[in-house]
Amino acid sequence: MNKTPNIHVIIPVFNCEKFVESAVYSVLSQPYENIDIIIIDDGSTDRSGFICDKLEKKEARVHVIHKENAGVSSARNTGIDYVLNNCDVHNDYIAFCDADDLWAKDCISSNFAGLLDKDIICLKSCFMSEDSTLCSCPPEPQDFGKIVKGGTANIWRYTY
């Protein structure tokens, strides 16, 4: 049975009360609708945890885990563990969004299905100003799109 893949977006949060709500809604507003969000509150000492709980109550696709502070990598790993142990992940994807970042309006477009034969999908990031105007984007790699064989060393081939 082929199901439409879900994208499980993990958002680690530590003291990002000013930004976390915008980050969450930038993900939820994507044209591709099979997205859920796992927020990992990594021991925030500001109002971030409260805001995350409020988002979880308001949005059915948002799940929150509170944990003791152990750093962003630990928070991401907690999110990955949650997805692998609580979701039907056959043919699904895991993505990450930092709590102080925004996804562009069409970052995960409705034609995402065209990429579903890939194991890893890399997206380009750009720096934006606070008013969401483009500041800078990294240059496109010259051989982007080519099939590159050679194991895990090539995962880091494009350094943007």
Short mmCIF file of C-alpha atoms in Angstrom, two decimals:
data_model
loop_
_atom_site.label_atom_id
_atom_site.label_comp_id
_atom_site.label_asym_id
_atom_site.label_seq_id
_atom_site.Cartn_x
_atom_site.Cartn_y
_atom_site.Cartn_z
CA MET A 1 0.00 0.00 0.00
CA ASN A 2 1.49 3.34 -1.06
CA LYS A 3 0.61 6.17 1.25
CA THR A 4 1.38 9.82 0.81
CA PRO A 5 4.56 10.37 2.81
CA ASN A 6 4.54 12.51 5.91
CA ILE A 7 7.26 14.97 6.72
CA HIS A 8 8.01 15.01 10.43
CA VAL A 9 9.62 18.37 11.22
CA ILE A 10 11.68 18.52 14.38
CA ILE A 11 12.06 21.96 15.94
CA PRO A 12 14.49 22.17 18.88
CA VAL A 13 13.64 25.09 21.14
CA PHE A 14 15.73 26.79 23.79
CA ASN A 15 14.72 30.28 24.94
CA CYS A 16 13.16 31.33 21.64
CA GLU A 17 9.91 32.84 22.87
CA LYS A 18 10.11 35.66 20.31
CA PHE A 19 10.46 33.34 17.32
CA VAL A 20 9.04 29.86 17.90
CA GLU A 21 5.44 30.65 16.95
CA SER A 22 6.50 32.15 13.62
CA ALA A 23 8.76 29.18 12.91
CA VAL A 24 5.93 26.72 13.59
CA TYR A 25 3.43 28.55 11.41
CA SER A 26 5.95 28.88 8.57
CA VAL A 27 6.08 25.06 8.53
CA LEU A 28 2.34 24.51 8.97
CA SER A 29 1.51 26.89 6.13
CA GLN A 30 3.37 24.86 3.50
CA PRO A 31 1.34 23.81 0.43
CA TYR A 32 2.27 20.20 1.17
CA GLU A 33 -0.17 19.28 3.93
CA ASN A 34 1.20 15.96 5.23
CA ILE A 35 3.46 17.68 7.72
CA ASP A 36 3.55 17.34 11.47
CA ILE A 37 5.84 19.10 13.91
CA ILE A 38 7.64 17.76 16.93
CA ILE A 39 8.82 20.61 19.14
CA ILE A 40 11.52 19.71 21.62
CA ASP A 41 11.61 22.26 24.45
CA ASP A 42 15.19 21.78 25.61
CA GLY A 43 14.80 23.16 29.13
CA SER A 44 13.87 26.72 28.18
CA THR A 45 13.87 29.21 31.04
CA ASP A 46 11.77 31.85 29.26
CA ARG A 47 8.15 31.51 28.07
CA SER A 48 9.07 29.17 25.18
CA GLY A 49 7.66 26.07 26.90
CA PHE A 50 4.34 27.81 27.57
CA ILE A 51 4.13 29.01 23.95
CA CYS A 52 4.91 25.50 22.68
CA ASP A 53 2.16 24.00 24.86
CA LYS A 54 -0.28 26.63 23.57
CA LEU A 55 0.62 25.70 19.98
CA GLU A 56 0.10 22.00 20.72
CA LYS A 57 -3.39 22.67 22.10
CA LYS A 58 -4.31 24.82 19.10
CA GLU A 59 -2.77 22.78 16.28
CA ALA A 60 -3.45 19.05 15.91
CA ARG A 61 -0.25 18.56 13.89
CA VAL A 62 2.01 19.89 16.67
CA HIS A 63 3.47 17.67 19.41
CA VAL A 64 5.63 18.97 22.26
CA ILE A 65 8.24 17.21 24.35
CA HIS A 66 9.80 18.99 27.34
CA LYS A 67 13.23 17.83 28.45
CA GLU A 68 16.12 18.94 30.57
CA ASN A 69 18.57 21.15 28.70
CA ALA A 70 21.25 19.11 26.95
CA GLY A 71 21.89 21.09 23.76
CA VAL A 72 20.52 21.23 20.25
CA SER A 73 21.93 17.87 19.12
CA SER A 74 20.33 16.10 22.06
CA ALA A 75 17.03 17.85 21.31
CA ARG A 76 17.17 16.78 17.66
CA ASN A 77 17.97 13.20 18.69
CA THR A 78 15.02 13.23 21.10
CA GLY A 79 12.82 14.30 18.18
CA ILE A 80 14.19 11.57 15.93
CA ASP A 81 13.59 8.97 18.66
CA TYR A 82 10.01 10.22 19.05
CA VAL A 83 9.33 9.93 15.32
CA LEU A 84 10.87 6.48 15.00
CA ASN A 85 9.02 5.12 18.05
CA ASN A 86 5.61 6.81 17.66
CA CYS A 87 4.95 7.28 13.96
CA ASP A 88 4.42 4.97 11.00
CA VAL A 89 7.54 6.13 9.19
CA HIS A 90 7.55 3.81 6.18
CA ASN A 91 8.39 6.11 3.24
CA ASP A 92 8.28 9.20 5.47
CA TYR A 93 10.86 11.94 5.88
CA ILE A 94 12.37 13.79 8.82
CA ALA A 95 13.22 17.46 8.45
CA PHE A 96 14.59 20.08 10.81
CA CYS A 97 13.77 23.72 11.40
CA ASP A 98 15.47 25.87 14.00
CA ALA A 99 13.14 27.77 16.32
CA ASP A 100 14.49 31.12 15.13
CA ASP A 101 14.21 30.29 11.41
CA LEU A 102 11.36 30.50 8.92
CA TRP A 103 10.56 28.29 5.98
CA ALA A 104 9.77 30.08 2.72
CA LYS A 105 6.10 29.90 1.69
CA ASP A 106 6.77 27.21 -0.91
CA CYS A 107 9.69 25.43 0.72
CA ILE A 108 7.82 22.11 0.63
CA SER A 109 5.58 22.59 -2.37
CA SER A 110 2.57 20.58 -3.37
CA ASN A 111 4.68 18.91 -6.08
CA PHE A 112 6.95 17.41 -3.40
CA ALA A 113 5.79 13.97 -4.60
CA GLY A 114 8.21 14.33 -7.53
CA LEU A 115 11.13 13.88 -5.13
CA LEU A 116 9.86 10.80 -3.37
CA ASP A 117 12.23 8.37 -5.05
CA LYS A 118 15.17 10.00 -3.21
CA ASP A 119 16.67 8.91 0.10
CA ILE A 120 18.01 12.33 1.07
CA ILE A 121 16.62 15.64 -0.10
CA CYS A 122 18.70 18.79 0.48
CA LEU A 123 17.12 22.22 0.42
CA LYS A 124 18.94 25.49 -0.07
CA SER A 125 18.80 28.05 2.70
CA CYS A 126 19.04 31.81 2.34
CA PHE A 127 19.61 34.59 4.83
CA MET A 128 16.64 36.92 5.19
CA SER A 129 16.14 40.19 7.02
CA GLU A 130 13.54 40.46 9.77
CA ASP A 131 11.03 41.87 7.27
CA SER A 132 11.47 38.69 5.16
CA THR A 133 13.32 40.34 2.31
CA LEU A 134 16.09 38.33 0.73
CA CYS A 135 19.55 39.23 1.94
CA SER A 136 21.76 36.53 0.43
CA CYS A 137 21.73 33.00 -0.91
CA PRO A 138 24.68 30.68 -1.42
CA PRO A 139 25.66 30.03 -5.04
CA GLU A 140 24.32 26.94 -6.73
CA PRO A 141 26.86 24.10 -6.90
CA GLN A 142 28.01 23.63 -10.48
CA ASP A 143 27.19 19.93 -10.58
CA PHE A 144 24.04 20.03 -8.45
CA GLY A 145 21.55 17.47 -9.67
CA LYS A 146 24.11 14.93 -10.81
CA ILE A 147 23.96 11.52 -9.27
CA VAL A 148 26.98 11.16 -7.04
CA LYS A 149 28.05 7.76 -5.81
CA GLY A 150 30.59 7.15 -3.12
CA GLY A 151 28.96 6.68 0.23
CA THR A 152 28.52 8.99 3.14
CA ALA A 153 31.46 11.24 2.22
CA ASN A 154 29.29 12.76 -0.49
CA ILE A 155 26.51 13.74 1.89
CA TRP A 156 28.61 16.77 2.86
CA ARG A 157 29.73 17.52 -0.70
CA TYR A 158 27.69 20.74 -0.93
CA THR A 159 28.65 23.02 1.92
CA TYR A 160 25.79 25.45 2.16
#
